C-alpha positions as a LaTeX table, in Angstrom:
\begin{tabular}{lrrr}
\hline
Residue & $x$ (\AA) & $y$ (\AA) & $z$ (\AA) \\
\hline
Met1 & 268.44 & $-56.10$ & $-34.92$ \\
Ser2 & 265.68 & $-57.41$ & $-37.18$ \\
Ile3 & 262.78 & $-55.32$ & $-38.49$ \\
Phe4 & 260.31 & $-57.40$ & $-36.47$ \\
Thr5 & 262.28 & $-56.83$ & $-33.26$ \\
Lys6 & 262.36 & $-53.08$ & $-33.91$ \\
Leu7 & 258.62 & $-53.13$ & $-34.63$ \\
Leu8 & 257.94 & $-55.08$ & $-31.42$ \\
Leu9 & 260.00 & $-52.66$ & $-29.34$ \\
Leu10 & 258.23 & $-49.69$ & $-30.96$ \\
Phe11 & 254.85 & $-51.30$ & $-30.30$ \\
Leu12 & 255.68 & $-52.01$ & $-26.65$ \\
Ala13 & 256.93 & $-48.44$ & $-26.20$ \\
Ser14 & 253.77 & $-47.03$ & $-27.82$ \\
Leu15 & 251.61 & $-49.32$ & $-25.70$ \\
Gly16 & 253.41 & $-48.17$ & $-22.57$ \\
Val17 & 252.90 & $-44.53$ & $-23.54$ \\
Met18 & 249.19 & $-45.16$ & $-24.20$ \\
Phe19 & 248.73 & $-46.81$ & $-20.80$ \\
Phe20 & 250.58 & $-43.93$ & $-19.14$ \\
Val21 & 248.46 & $-41.36$ & $-20.99$ \\
Gly22 & 245.30 & $-43.27$ & $-20.05$ \\
Lys23 & 246.27 & $-43.39$ & $-16.40$ \\
Glu24 & 247.22 & $-39.72$ & $-16.31$ \\
Thr25 & 244.06 & $-38.72$ & $-18.21$ \\
His26 & 241.88 & $-40.69$ & $-15.79$ \\
Ser27 & 243.65 & $-39.10$ & $-12.82$ \\
Leu28 & 243.36 & $-35.61$ & $-14.34$ \\
Ala29 & 239.66 & $-36.07$ & $-15.15$ \\
Lys30 & 238.98 & $-37.30$ & $-11.64$ \\
Thr31 & 240.86 & $-34.32$ & $-10.17$ \\
Asn32 & 238.88 & $-31.90$ & $-12.36$ \\
Ile33 & 235.55 & $-33.46$ & $-11.39$ \\
Glu34 & 236.54 & $-33.36$ & $-7.73$ \\
Ala35 & 237.60 & $-29.69$ & $-7.95$ \\
Leu36 & 234.41 & $-28.74$ & $-9.81$ \\
Leu37 & 232.10 & $-30.41$ & $-7.31$ \\
Arg38 & 234.06 & $-29.10$ & $-4.35$ \\
Glu39 & 233.70 & $-25.55$ & $-5.64$ \\
Lys40 & 229.98 & $-26.09$ & $-6.13$ \\
Tyr41 & 229.60 & $-27.60$ & $-2.65$ \\
Leu42 & 231.54 & $-24.72$ & $-1.07$ \\
Gln43 & 229.30 & $-22.12$ & $-2.70$ \\
Ala44 & 226.12 & $-23.99$ & $-1.73$ \\
Ser45 & 227.15 & $-24.70$ & 1.86 \\
Asn46 & 227.15 & $-21.02$ & 2.87 \\
Glu47 & 223.59 & $-20.51$ & 1.57 \\
Leu48 & 222.34 & $-23.73$ & 3.11 \\
Phe49 & 223.87 & $-22.95$ & 6.51 \\
Lys50 & 221.92 & $-19.66$ & 6.60 \\
Asp51 & 218.61 & $-21.41$ & 6.03 \\
Leu52 & 219.47 & $-23.98$ & 8.68 \\
Ala53 & 220.34 & $-21.18$ & 11.13 \\
Asn54 & 217.00 & $-19.48$ & 10.39 \\
Asn55 & 215.25 & $-22.83$ & 10.63 \\
Asp56 & 213.66 & $-22.10$ & 7.24 \\
Met57 & 213.30 & $-25.60$ & 5.81 \\
Val58 & 211.11 & $-24.43$ & 2.91 \\
Ala59 & 213.85 & $-22.07$ & 1.67 \\
Phe60 & 216.40 & $-24.80$ & 2.40 \\
Gln61 & 214.54 & $-27.28$ & 0.15 \\
Lys62 & 214.11 & $-24.69$ & $-2.64$ \\
Lys63 & 217.85 & $-24.03$ & $-2.63$ \\
Leu64 & 218.55 & $-27.76$ & $-2.74$ \\
Asp65 & 216.39 & $-27.98$ & $-5.84$ \\
Ala66 & 218.00 & $-24.84$ & $-7.33$ \\
Trp67 & 221.48 & $-26.28$ & $-6.85$ \\
Gly68 & 220.36 & $-29.65$ & $-8.20$ \\
Phe69 & 220.98 & $-31.43$ & $-4.89$ \\
Glu70 & 219.19 & $-34.36$ & $-3.30$ \\
Ser71 & 219.19 & $-35.64$ & 0.28 \\
Val72 & 221.01 & $-38.87$ & 1.13 \\
Pro73 & 220.37 & $-41.11$ & 4.17 \\
Tyr74 & 223.14 & $-40.56$ & 6.68 \\
Asp75 & 223.28 & $-43.84$ & 8.67 \\
Ile76 & 226.99 & $-44.73$ & 9.09 \\
Tyr77 & 228.04 & $-42.94$ & 5.91 \\
Glu78 & 231.24 & $-41.46$ & 7.35 \\
Gln79 & 232.63 & $-44.89$ & 8.17 \\
Lys80 & 232.29 & $-46.08$ & 4.54 \\
Ala81 & 233.39 & $-42.93$ & 2.66 \\
Arg82 & 236.68 & $-41.11$ & 2.10 \\
Arg83 & 236.84 & $-37.50$ & 3.30 \\
Ile84 & 238.49 & $-35.26$ & 0.71 \\
Tyr85 & 237.74 & $-31.80$ & 2.18 \\
Glu86 & 236.75 & $-30.29$ & 5.54 \\
Glu87 & 235.95 & $-26.76$ & 6.68 \\
Gln88 & 234.73 & $-25.37$ & 10.03 \\
Ser89 & 232.39 & $-22.37$ & 10.35 \\
Ser90 & 230.54 & $-20.53$ & 13.08 \\
Phe91 & 227.38 & $-22.46$ & 12.20 \\
Gly92 & 228.99 & $-25.87$ & 12.29 \\
Glu93 & 231.14 & $-27.85$ & 9.93 \\
Met94 & 231.15 & $-28.81$ & 6.28 \\
Lys95 & 232.76 & $-31.96$ & 4.85 \\
Ile96 & 233.00 & $-33.42$ & 1.34 \\
Tyr97 & 233.22 & $-37.21$ & 0.93 \\
Glu98 & 233.76 & $-39.70$ & $-1.86$ \\
Asp99 & 231.79 & $-42.91$ & $-1.39$ \\
Ala100 & 232.57 & $-46.44$ & $-2.56$ \\
Gln101 & 230.76 & $-45.86$ & $-5.89$ \\
Gly102 & 232.83 & $-42.73$ & $-6.61$ \\
Tyr103 & 230.05 & $-40.24$ & $-5.92$ \\
Tyr104 & 230.86 & $-36.98$ & $-4.10$ \\
Thr105 & 228.62 & $-36.02$ & $-1.15$ \\
Leu106 & 228.30 & $-32.87$ & 0.99 \\
Leu107 & 227.90 & $-33.33$ & 4.77 \\
Leu108 & 226.54 & $-30.34$ & 6.68 \\
Arg109 & 226.63 & $-30.58$ & 10.46 \\
Tyr110 & 224.64 & $-27.81$ & 12.17 \\
Leu111 & 224.47 & $-27.95$ & 15.99 \\
Asp112 & 225.53 & $-31.60$ & 15.88 \\
Glu113 & 222.68 & $-32.41$ & 13.52 \\
Pro114 & 224.10 & $-34.02$ & 10.33 \\
Leu115 & 222.57 & $-33.46$ & 6.89 \\
Leu116 & 223.85 & $-35.30$ & 3.80 \\
Val117 & 223.21 & $-34.06$ & 0.26 \\
Arg118 & 224.75 & $-34.59$ & $-3.18$ \\
Val119 & 224.47 & $-33.42$ & $-6.77$ \\
Lys120 & 221.80 & $-35.35$ & $-8.67$ \\
Asn121 & 223.46 & $-35.43$ & $-12.10$ \\
Gln122 & 226.92 & $-36.65$ & $-11.11$ \\
Glu123 & 226.56 & $-39.46$ & $-13.68$ \\
Glu124 & 227.09 & $-36.88$ & $-16.43$ \\
Tyr125 & 230.54 & $-36.07$ & $-15.05$ \\
Phe126 & 231.43 & $-39.74$ & $-14.84$ \\
Asp127 & 229.99 & $-40.45$ & $-18.29$ \\
Gln128 & 232.38 & $-37.88$ & $-19.76$ \\
Gln129 & 235.26 & $-39.51$ & $-17.92$ \\
Ala130 & 234.14 & $-42.95$ & $-19.12$ \\
Arg131 & 233.91 & $-41.77$ & $-22.76$ \\
Leu132 & 237.46 & $-40.47$ & $-22.54$ \\
Gly133 & 238.55 & $-43.84$ & $-21.16$ \\
Tyr134 & 236.74 & $-45.66$ & $-23.98$ \\
Leu135 & 238.54 & $-43.52$ & $-26.56$ \\
Ile136 & 241.91 & $-44.39$ & $-25.03$ \\
Asp137 & 240.95 & $-48.09$ & $-24.94$ \\
Ala138 & 239.94 & $-47.84$ & $-28.60$ \\
Asp139 & 243.33 & $-46.28$ & $-29.42$ \\
Val140 & 245.10 & $-49.16$ & $-27.63$ \\
Ala141 & 242.97 & $-51.73$ & $-29.48$ \\
Leu142 & 243.69 & $-49.99$ & $-32.80$ \\
Leu143 & 247.40 & $-49.98$ & $-32.00$ \\
Val144 & 247.30 & $-53.73$ & $-31.32$ \\
Val145 & 245.42 & $-54.36$ & $-34.58$ \\
Ile146 & 247.94 & $-52.27$ & $-36.56$ \\
Phe147 & 250.82 & $-54.17$ & $-34.96$ \\
Leu148 & 249.26 & $-57.54$ & $-35.81$ \\
Leu149 & 248.61 & $-56.46$ & $-39.42$ \\
Ile150 & 252.19 & $-55.21$ & $-39.88$ \\
Ala151 & 253.56 & $-58.35$ & $-38.21$ \\
Lys152 & 251.49 & $-60.46$ & $-40.60$ \\
Leu153 & 252.93 & $-58.51$ & $-43.54$ \\
Leu154 & 256.49 & $-58.89$ & $-42.24$ \\
Leu155 & 256.20 & $-62.58$ & $-41.40$ \\
Pro156 & 256.87 & $-63.75$ & $-44.99$ \\
Leu157 & 260.01 & $-61.56$ & $-45.11$ \\
Lys158 & 261.80 & $-63.94$ & $-42.72$ \\
Thr159 & 261.12 & $-66.90$ & $-44.99$ \\
Met160 & 262.05 & $-64.84$ & $-48.04$ \\
Thr161 & 265.34 & $-63.79$ & $-46.42$ \\
Gln162 & 266.22 & $-67.41$ & $-45.64$ \\
Thr163 & 265.41 & $-68.38$ & $-49.23$ \\
Leu164 & 267.60 & $-65.58$ & $-50.61$ \\
Lys165 & 270.43 & $-66.66$ & $-48.31$ \\
Arg166 & 270.20 & $-70.26$ & $-49.47$ \\
Phe167 & 270.12 & $-69.13$ & $-53.10$ \\
Gly168 & 273.17 & $-66.92$ & $-52.54$ \\
Glu169 & 275.02 & $-69.85$ & $-50.97$ \\
Gly170 & 274.55 & $-71.89$ & $-54.15$ \\
Asp171 & 271.25 & $-73.72$ & $-53.65$ \\
Leu172 & 269.92 & $-72.80$ & $-57.07$ \\
His173 & 266.84 & $-75.04$ & $-56.83$ \\
Val174 & 265.25 & $-73.16$ & $-53.92$ \\
Arg175 & 262.16 & $-71.08$ & $-54.63$ \\
Met176 & 259.85 & $-68.82$ & $-52.63$ \\
Ser177 & 256.27 & $-69.82$ & $-51.84$ \\
Gln178 & 253.48 & $-67.71$ & $-53.33$ \\
Gln179 & 252.33 & $-64.77$ & $-51.16$ \\
Gly180 & 249.12 & $-63.72$ & $-52.91$ \\
Ser181 & 248.61 & $-60.94$ & $-55.45$ \\
Asn182 & 249.94 & $-57.99$ & $-53.44$ \\
Glu183 & 253.37 & $-56.38$ & $-53.74$ \\
Leu184 & 255.03 & $-59.27$ & $-51.88$ \\
Gly185 & 253.37 & $-61.74$ & $-54.24$ \\
Arg186 & 254.72 & $-59.89$ & $-57.28$ \\
Leu187 & 258.16 & $-59.76$ & $-55.66$ \\
Val188 & 258.05 & $-63.55$ & $-55.12$ \\
Glu189 & 257.06 & $-64.09$ & $-58.75$ \\
Ser190 & 259.92 & $-61.88$ & $-59.96$ \\
Phe191 & 262.45 & $-63.67$ & $-57.75$ \\
Asn192 & 261.31 & $-67.13$ & $-58.83$ \\
Ala193 & 261.52 & $-66.12$ & $-62.49$ \\
Met194 & 264.99 & $-64.61$ & $-61.95$ \\
Ala195 & 266.16 & $-67.68$ & $-60.00$ \\
Ser196 & 265.00 & $-70.00$ & $-62.78$ \\
Asn197 & 266.84 & $-67.94$ & $-65.41$ \\
Ile198 & 270.04 & $-67.86$ & $-63.32$ \\
Glu199 & 269.83 & $-71.61$ & $-62.68$ \\
Asn200 & 269.40 & $-72.30$ & $-66.38$ \\
Leu201 & 272.28 & $-69.97$ & $-67.30$ \\
Leu202 & 274.63 & $-71.50$ & $-64.74$ \\
Ser203 & 273.63 & $-75.02$ & $-65.73$ \\
Ser204 & 274.39 & $-74.18$ & $-69.35$ \\
Arg205 & 277.69 & $-72.64$ & $-68.29$ \\
Glu206 & 278.59 & $-75.71$ & $-66.25$ \\
Arg207 & 277.85 & $-78.01$ & $-69.17$ \\
Leu208 & 279.90 & $-75.76$ & $-71.46$ \\
Leu209 & 282.87 & $-75.78$ & $-69.07$ \\
Arg210 & 282.64 & $-79.54$ & $-68.70$ \\
Asp211 & 282.48 & $-80.02$ & $-72.45$ \\
Ile212 & 285.39 & $-77.61$ & $-73.04$ \\
Gly213 & 287.49 & $-79.38$ & $-70.42$ \\
His214 & 286.75 & $-82.76$ & $-71.97$ \\
Glu215 & 287.39 & $-81.60$ & $-75.53$ \\
Leu216 & 290.68 & $-79.92$ & $-74.60$ \\
Arg217 & 292.05 & $-82.81$ & $-72.52$ \\
Thr218 & 291.56 & $-85.33$ & $-75.31$ \\
Pro219 & 293.86 & $-83.62$ & $-77.88$ \\
Leu220 & 296.31 & $-82.67$ & $-75.11$ \\
Ala221 & 296.60 & $-86.31$ & $-74.04$ \\
Lys222 & 297.13 & $-87.36$ & $-77.65$ \\
Ser223 & 299.76 & $-84.63$ & $-78.11$ \\
Lys224 & 301.65 & $-85.79$ & $-75.00$ \\
Leu225 & 301.57 & $-89.39$ & $-76.24$ \\
Ala226 & 302.75 & $-88.33$ & $-79.69$ \\
Leu227 & 305.64 & $-86.36$ & $-78.19$ \\
Glu228 & 306.77 & $-89.38$ & $-76.21$ \\
Met229 & 306.83 & $-91.47$ & $-79.37$ \\
Met230 & 308.61 & $-88.84$ & $-81.50$ \\
Pro231 & 312.34 & $-89.16$ & $-82.14$ \\
Ser232 & 314.45 & $-86.78$ & $-80.10$ \\
Asn233 & 314.87 & $-83.40$ & $-81.78$ \\
Pro234 & 315.61 & $-79.76$ & $-80.71$ \\
His235 & 311.94 & $-78.76$ & $-80.97$ \\
Gln236 & 310.59 & $-81.49$ & $-78.70$ \\
Lys237 & 311.21 & $-79.57$ & $-75.45$ \\
Ile238 & 309.53 & $-76.48$ & $-76.88$ \\
Leu239 & 306.43 & $-78.52$ & $-77.74$ \\
Gln240 & 306.42 & $-80.19$ & $-74.32$ \\
Lys241 & 306.58 & $-76.82$ & $-72.59$ \\
Ala242 & 303.79 & $-75.42$ & $-74.78$ \\
Ile243 & 301.53 & $-78.42$ & $-74.14$ \\
Phe244 & 302.24 & $-78.25$ & $-70.40$ \\
Gln245 & 301.31 & $-74.56$ & $-70.35$ \\
Ile246 & 298.07 & $-75.18$ & $-72.27$ \\
Asp247 & 297.14 & $-78.03$ & $-69.93$ \\
Arg248 & 297.90 & $-75.95$ & $-66.84$ \\
Leu249 & 296.03 & $-72.90$ & $-68.16$ \\
Thr250 & 293.00 & $-75.07$ & $-68.99$ \\
Asn251 & 292.93 & $-76.55$ & $-65.48$ \\
Glu252 & 293.32 & $-73.16$ & $-63.79$ \\
Leu253 & 290.63 & $-71.52$ & $-65.93$ \\
Leu254 & 288.18 & $-74.32$ & $-65.22$ \\
Gln255 & 289.02 & $-74.14$ & $-61.53$ \\
Ile256 & 288.53 & $-70.39$ & $-61.22$ \\
Glu257 & 285.30 & $-70.52$ & $-63.22$ \\
Arg258 & 283.92 & $-73.25$ & $-60.96$ \\
Leu259 & 284.82 & $-71.23$ & $-57.87$ \\
Gly260 & 283.33 & $-68.04$ & $-59.27$ \\
Ala261 & 280.09 & $-69.74$ & $-60.32$ \\
Asn262 & 279.68 & $-71.61$ & $-56.99$ \\
Met263 & 279.94 & $-74.93$ & $-58.82$ \\
Ala264 & 282.86 & $-76.24$ & $-56.77$ \\
Glu265 & 281.74 & $-78.90$ & $-54.28$ \\
Phe266 & 283.51 & $-78.53$ & $-50.94$ \\
Lys267 & 283.86 & $-81.57$ & $-48.70$ \\
Thr268 & 284.23 & $-80.31$ & $-45.15$ \\
Glu269 & 286.41 & $-82.40$ & $-42.85$ \\
Arg270 & 288.76 & $-81.93$ & $-39.90$ \\
Phe271 & 292.51 & $-82.39$ & $-40.34$ \\
Glu272 & 295.80 & $-81.24$ & $-38.83$ \\
Val273 & 297.86 & $-78.44$ & $-40.32$ \\
Glu274 & 300.70 & $-80.93$ & $-41.02$ \\
Thr275 & 298.31 & $-82.86$ & $-43.28$ \\
Leu276 & 297.56 & $-79.67$ & $-45.23$ \\
Leu277 & 301.28 & $-78.91$ & $-45.65$ \\
Ser278 & 301.97 & $-82.43$ & $-46.85$ \\
Glu279 & 299.10 & $-82.33$ & $-49.37$ \\
Ala280 & 300.18 & $-78.91$ & $-50.69$ \\
Leu281 & 303.81 & $-80.01$ & $-51.17$ \\
Thr282 & 302.62 & $-83.18$ & $-52.94$ \\
Lys283 & 300.61 & $-81.05$ & $-55.40$ \\
Leu284 & 303.60 & $-78.73$ & $-55.84$ \\
Met285 & 305.82 & $-81.70$ & $-56.85$ \\
Ile286 & 308.98 & $-79.90$ & $-55.76$ \\
Glu287 & 312.18 & $-81.88$ & $-56.44$ \\
Asp288 & 314.72 & $-79.85$ & $-54.46$ \\
Glu289 & 313.64 & $-79.80$ & $-50.79$ \\
Ser290 & 316.35 & $-77.25$ & $-49.95$ \\
Leu291 & 314.23 & $-74.59$ & $-51.68$ \\
Leu292 & 311.86 & $-74.63$ & $-48.68$ \\
Glu293 & 312.39 & $-74.15$ & $-44.96$ \\
Ile294 & 309.45 & $-75.15$ & $-42.74$ \\
His295 & 308.99 & $-74.11$ & $-39.08$ \\
Ile296 & 306.00 & $-75.46$ & $-37.14$ \\
Glu297 & 305.75 & $-73.60$ & $-33.84$ \\
Asp298 & 302.40 & $-75.08$ & $-32.82$ \\
Ser299 & 299.99 & $-77.48$ & $-34.46$ \\
Phe300 & 296.27 & $-76.87$ & $-34.86$ \\
Thr301 & 293.19 & $-78.43$ & $-36.44$ \\
Ile302 & 291.53 & $-77.02$ & $-39.56$ \\
Glu303 & 287.95 & $-77.58$ & $-40.71$ \\
Gly304 & 287.42 & $-77.33$ & $-44.46$ \\
Asp305 & 288.05 & $-78.96$ & $-47.83$ \\
Leu306 & 291.56 & $-80.44$ & $-47.73$ \\
Asn307 & 291.94 & $-80.58$ & $-51.52$ \\
Tyr308 & 290.99 & $-76.95$ & $-52.20$ \\
Leu309 & 292.92 & $-75.55$ & $-49.22$ \\
Ala310 & 295.97 & $-77.53$ & $-50.38$ \\
Ile311 & 295.57 & $-75.92$ & $-53.83$ \\
Ala312 & 295.48 & $-72.46$ & $-52.20$ \\
Leu313 & 298.61 & $-73.12$ & $-50.11$ \\
Lys314 & 300.38 & $-74.71$ & $-53.10$ \\
Asn315 & 299.70 & $-71.57$ & $-55.18$ \\
Leu316 & 301.13 & $-69.32$ & $-52.45$ \\
Ile317 & 304.32 & $-71.41$ & $-52.18$ \\
Asp318 & 304.59 & $-71.58$ & $-55.98$ \\
Asn319 & 304.32 & $-67.75$ & $-56.22$ \\
Ala320 & 306.95 & $-67.31$ & $-53.51$ \\
Leu321 & 309.35 & $-69.59$ & $-55.38$ \\
Lys322 & 308.77 & $-67.72$ & $-58.66$ \\
Tyr323 & 309.29 & $-64.22$ & $-57.27$ \\
Ala324 & 311.96 & $-64.86$ & $-54.61$ \\
Val325 & 315.30 & $-63.16$ & $-55.23$ \\
His326 & 316.97 & $-65.34$ & $-52.59$ \\
Leu327 & 316.09 & $-68.87$ & $-51.55$ \\
Pro328 & 314.93 & $-70.74$ & $-49.53$ \\
Val329 & 311.29 & $-69.79$ & $-49.07$ \\
Val330 & 310.31 & $-69.95$ & $-45.39$ \\
Ile331 & 306.99 & $-71.41$ & $-44.16$ \\
Asp332 & 306.04 & $-70.52$ & $-40.56$ \\
Val333 & 303.14 & $-72.24$ & $-38.79$ \\
Gln334 & 301.85 & $-70.70$ & $-35.56$ \\
Asn335 & 298.78 & $-69.09$ & $-33.96$ \\
Arg336 & 296.37 & $-70.71$ & $-36.49$ \\
Thr337 & 298.28 & $-69.08$ & $-39.35$ \\
Ile338 & 300.46 & $-70.40$ & $-42.18$ \\
Ala339 & 302.86 & $-67.70$ & $-43.36$ \\
Val340 & 304.84 & $-68.05$ & $-46.60$ \\
Lys341 & 307.87 & $-65.71$ & $-46.64$ \\
Asn342 & 310.26 & $-64.86$ & $-49.45$ \\
Gln343 & 312.85 & $-62.18$ & $-50.23$ \\
Gly344 & 311.68 & $-60.05$ & $-53.12$ \\
Glu345 & 311.22 & $-56.63$ & $-54.63$ \\
Ala346 & 308.35 & $-54.46$ & $-53.38$ \\
Leu347 & 305.19 & $-54.64$ & $-55.50$ \\
Ser348 & 303.84 & $-51.42$ & $-56.96$ \\
Arg349 & 300.17 & $-52.21$ & $-56.29$ \\
Pro350 & 298.09 & $-53.50$ & $-53.34$ \\
Leu351 & 297.24 & $-57.18$ & $-52.83$ \\
Ala352 & 293.69 & $-56.83$ & $-54.21$ \\
Tyr353 & 295.09 & $-55.90$ & $-57.63$ \\
Tyr354 & 297.18 & $-59.08$ & $-57.90$ \\
Cys355 & 294.20 & $-61.21$ & $-56.82$ \\
Glu356 & 292.45 & $-60.33$ & $-60.09$ \\
Pro357 & 292.65 & $-62.96$ & $-62.88$ \\
Phe358 & 295.55 & $-62.70$ & $-65.36$ \\
Val359 & 297.53 & $-60.19$ & $-63.29$ \\
Arg360 & 301.22 & $-61.02$ & $-62.82$ \\
Gly361 & 304.26 & $-59.36$ & $-61.38$ \\
Asn362 & 307.05 & $-58.35$ & $-63.73$ \\
Asp363 & 309.92 & $-60.14$ & $-62.01$ \\
Ala364 & 308.85 & $-63.79$ & $-62.04$ \\
Arg365 & 311.65 & $-66.37$ & $-62.02$ \\
Asp366 & 310.06 & $-68.09$ & $-65.02$ \\
Gly367 & 307.33 & $-67.31$ & $-67.50$ \\
Thr368 & 305.05 & $-70.30$ & $-66.86$ \\
Gly369 & 302.44 & $-68.47$ & $-64.77$ \\
Phe370 & 299.25 & $-66.90$ & $-66.06$ \\
Gly371 & 298.33 & $-64.64$ & $-63.13$ \\
Leu372 & 295.54 & $-66.90$ & $-61.86$ \\
Gly373 & 297.21 & $-68.31$ & $-58.73$ \\
Leu374 & 296.33 & $-65.58$ & $-56.22$ \\
Ser375 & 292.84 & $-65.23$ & $-57.69$ \\
Ile376 & 292.19 & $-68.93$ & $-57.00$ \\
Val377 & 293.68 & $-68.57$ & $-53.49$ \\
Gln378 & 291.41 & $-65.63$ & $-52.70$ \\
Lys379 & 288.26 & $-67.37$ & $-53.91$ \\
Ile380 & 288.99 & $-70.61$ & $-52.01$ \\
Leu381 & 289.67 & $-68.76$ & $-48.76$ \\
Gln382 & 286.54 & $-66.61$ & $-49.16$ \\
Lys383 & 284.42 & $-69.73$ & $-49.62$ \\
His384 & 285.85 & $-71.14$ & $-46.38$ \\
Gly385 & 285.57 & $-67.91$ & $-44.40$ \\
Phe386 & 289.37 & $-67.62$ & $-44.00$ \\
Ser387 & 291.47 & $-64.59$ & $-44.92$ \\
Leu388 & 294.69 & $-63.81$ & $-46.80$ \\
Arg389 & 297.05 & $-61.21$ & $-45.37$ \\
Gln390 & 300.04 & $-59.61$ & $-47.11$ \\
Asp391 & 302.95 & $-57.84$ & $-45.40$ \\
Tyr392 & 306.25 & $-56.42$ & $-46.69$ \\
Arg393 & 309.09 & $-55.50$ & $-44.33$ \\
Glu394 & 312.80 & $-55.03$ & $-44.96$ \\
Gly395 & 312.73 & $-56.73$ & $-48.35$ \\
Cys396 & 310.73 & $-59.74$ & $-47.14$ \\
Tyr397 & 307.21 & $-60.55$ & $-48.34$ \\
Thr398 & 304.81 & $-62.50$ & $-46.13$ \\
Tyr399 & 301.62 & $-64.04$ & $-47.45$ \\
Ala400 & 299.70 & $-65.48$ & $-44.50$ \\
Ile401 & 296.55 & $-67.62$ & $-44.48$ \\
Glu402 & 294.68 & $-66.97$ & $-41.24$ \\
Phe403 & 292.49 & $-69.92$ & $-40.33$ \\
Lys404 & 290.11 & $-67.82$ & $-38.23$ \\
Arg405 & 286.49 & $-67.38$ & $-39.26$ \\
Tyr406 & 285.52 & $-63.78$ & $-40.00$ \\
\hline
\end{tabular}
C-alpha cells in the first residue's frame, strides 16, 4: 500500500470521526438546551398557575418579566410545533413545544384558556451551539487543508520513485525534474549529481572493457594464426591450450562485467524450449552425443533473450559434464523447468557460494574452468526474473532453471 493511499485512508477516517463528533456534539448541545429550558419552564409554570388561579394579571406579568418570558400569539401554534413535554395539574395543563425555528415555548392552559410564553433570550443558547458548530467546521476545513498540503508534498515522490526505478533498471540518462529549494529540491539535486557521476563512471568502465577486449583479441588471434603455421612440436598443444584458456577467460570476464554493470542488451523474444536446448548444445560444441541424455516431457514457450539464456543453460550442462562421476548427464524438460542432472560428490557449501566469481569445486574432470560459469548463470536468470534451484539426493545433483517469473 502506497504512502498516498495510507494518507487518504487516514484522512477519510479522520473526516468520518470529525463528522461523527460534530453530529454528536450538536445532538448533545440541543439536548442540554432542551433540558435547561424545560427545567426553567417547569419552575415558572407553578408560579404562573397560582397567579392565573388568583386572577392577578399584574403579578402574572411581573413574574413573566422576572423570568425573562414574553407572550406569543397562540393561533394554531400546536398544529405547527412539536410537543416535547407535557404535565397535568389541578389548575390545568402545561406543555413545552419546539417550533419550526427551533425555539422552545411554554403553553399554559388554565380552565381551557391557553396562554403561550417563551424565554426572550433563547438566541444566546443557540448562538453558543452555533459557535461550537463553527469550531467543528473549522477543524474539518483545517483537516482538508492539511491533507491537500501533504498530498501536494507527496505528489513528487511518485515521479521520483518511477525515476529511481528506471535508473535502477539501467536507464542511466534519466533525471529528476527540479522541485524547488526545499528538502525535496535538495534531494533531487543530490540524485541528479549522483546519477551523472555513476553514468560517467559506467561509461568509462564500458569503454575500458571494450578497449581491453579489443586489445586482447588482436594478439590472441595472431597467436592462434602463428601456432597454425608453426611446425609440429611437443610444445604446440601446451601453447594451444594456454591460448584457448586466455581467450575463454577474457570472454567470460567481459560477459560477467557487462551483466554486473547492466551493460548487456537483452533482446526479448518468444521461442520454444526445444530451440533453447538446440542453441545451448550448439554453443557447447559437444562431439560425443552419448554424454547427454535428453527427456522432454512437455514443451513450453519462453520469453526472453535466446542468446543469453542459451549461455546460461550451456554453462549448467558444461558444469555437469565436468563434475559428473558417471555419465551420461541427464536433461529433463517438464513443468516449465529444465533440470540438468549428474552423478557427483556432495558439495561442502551452499549454492550461493559457488555462484560467486572464481569459485570452483575441487573435483572437476578437467582444469579448464575458472569458476565463472554459475556466476554468469545466476546473473542472466536474475535479469530475466527466472530462478536457479539446486537439489542433491542419493548421489545425484540437479540444477534446475525454473522459467516462472518471481
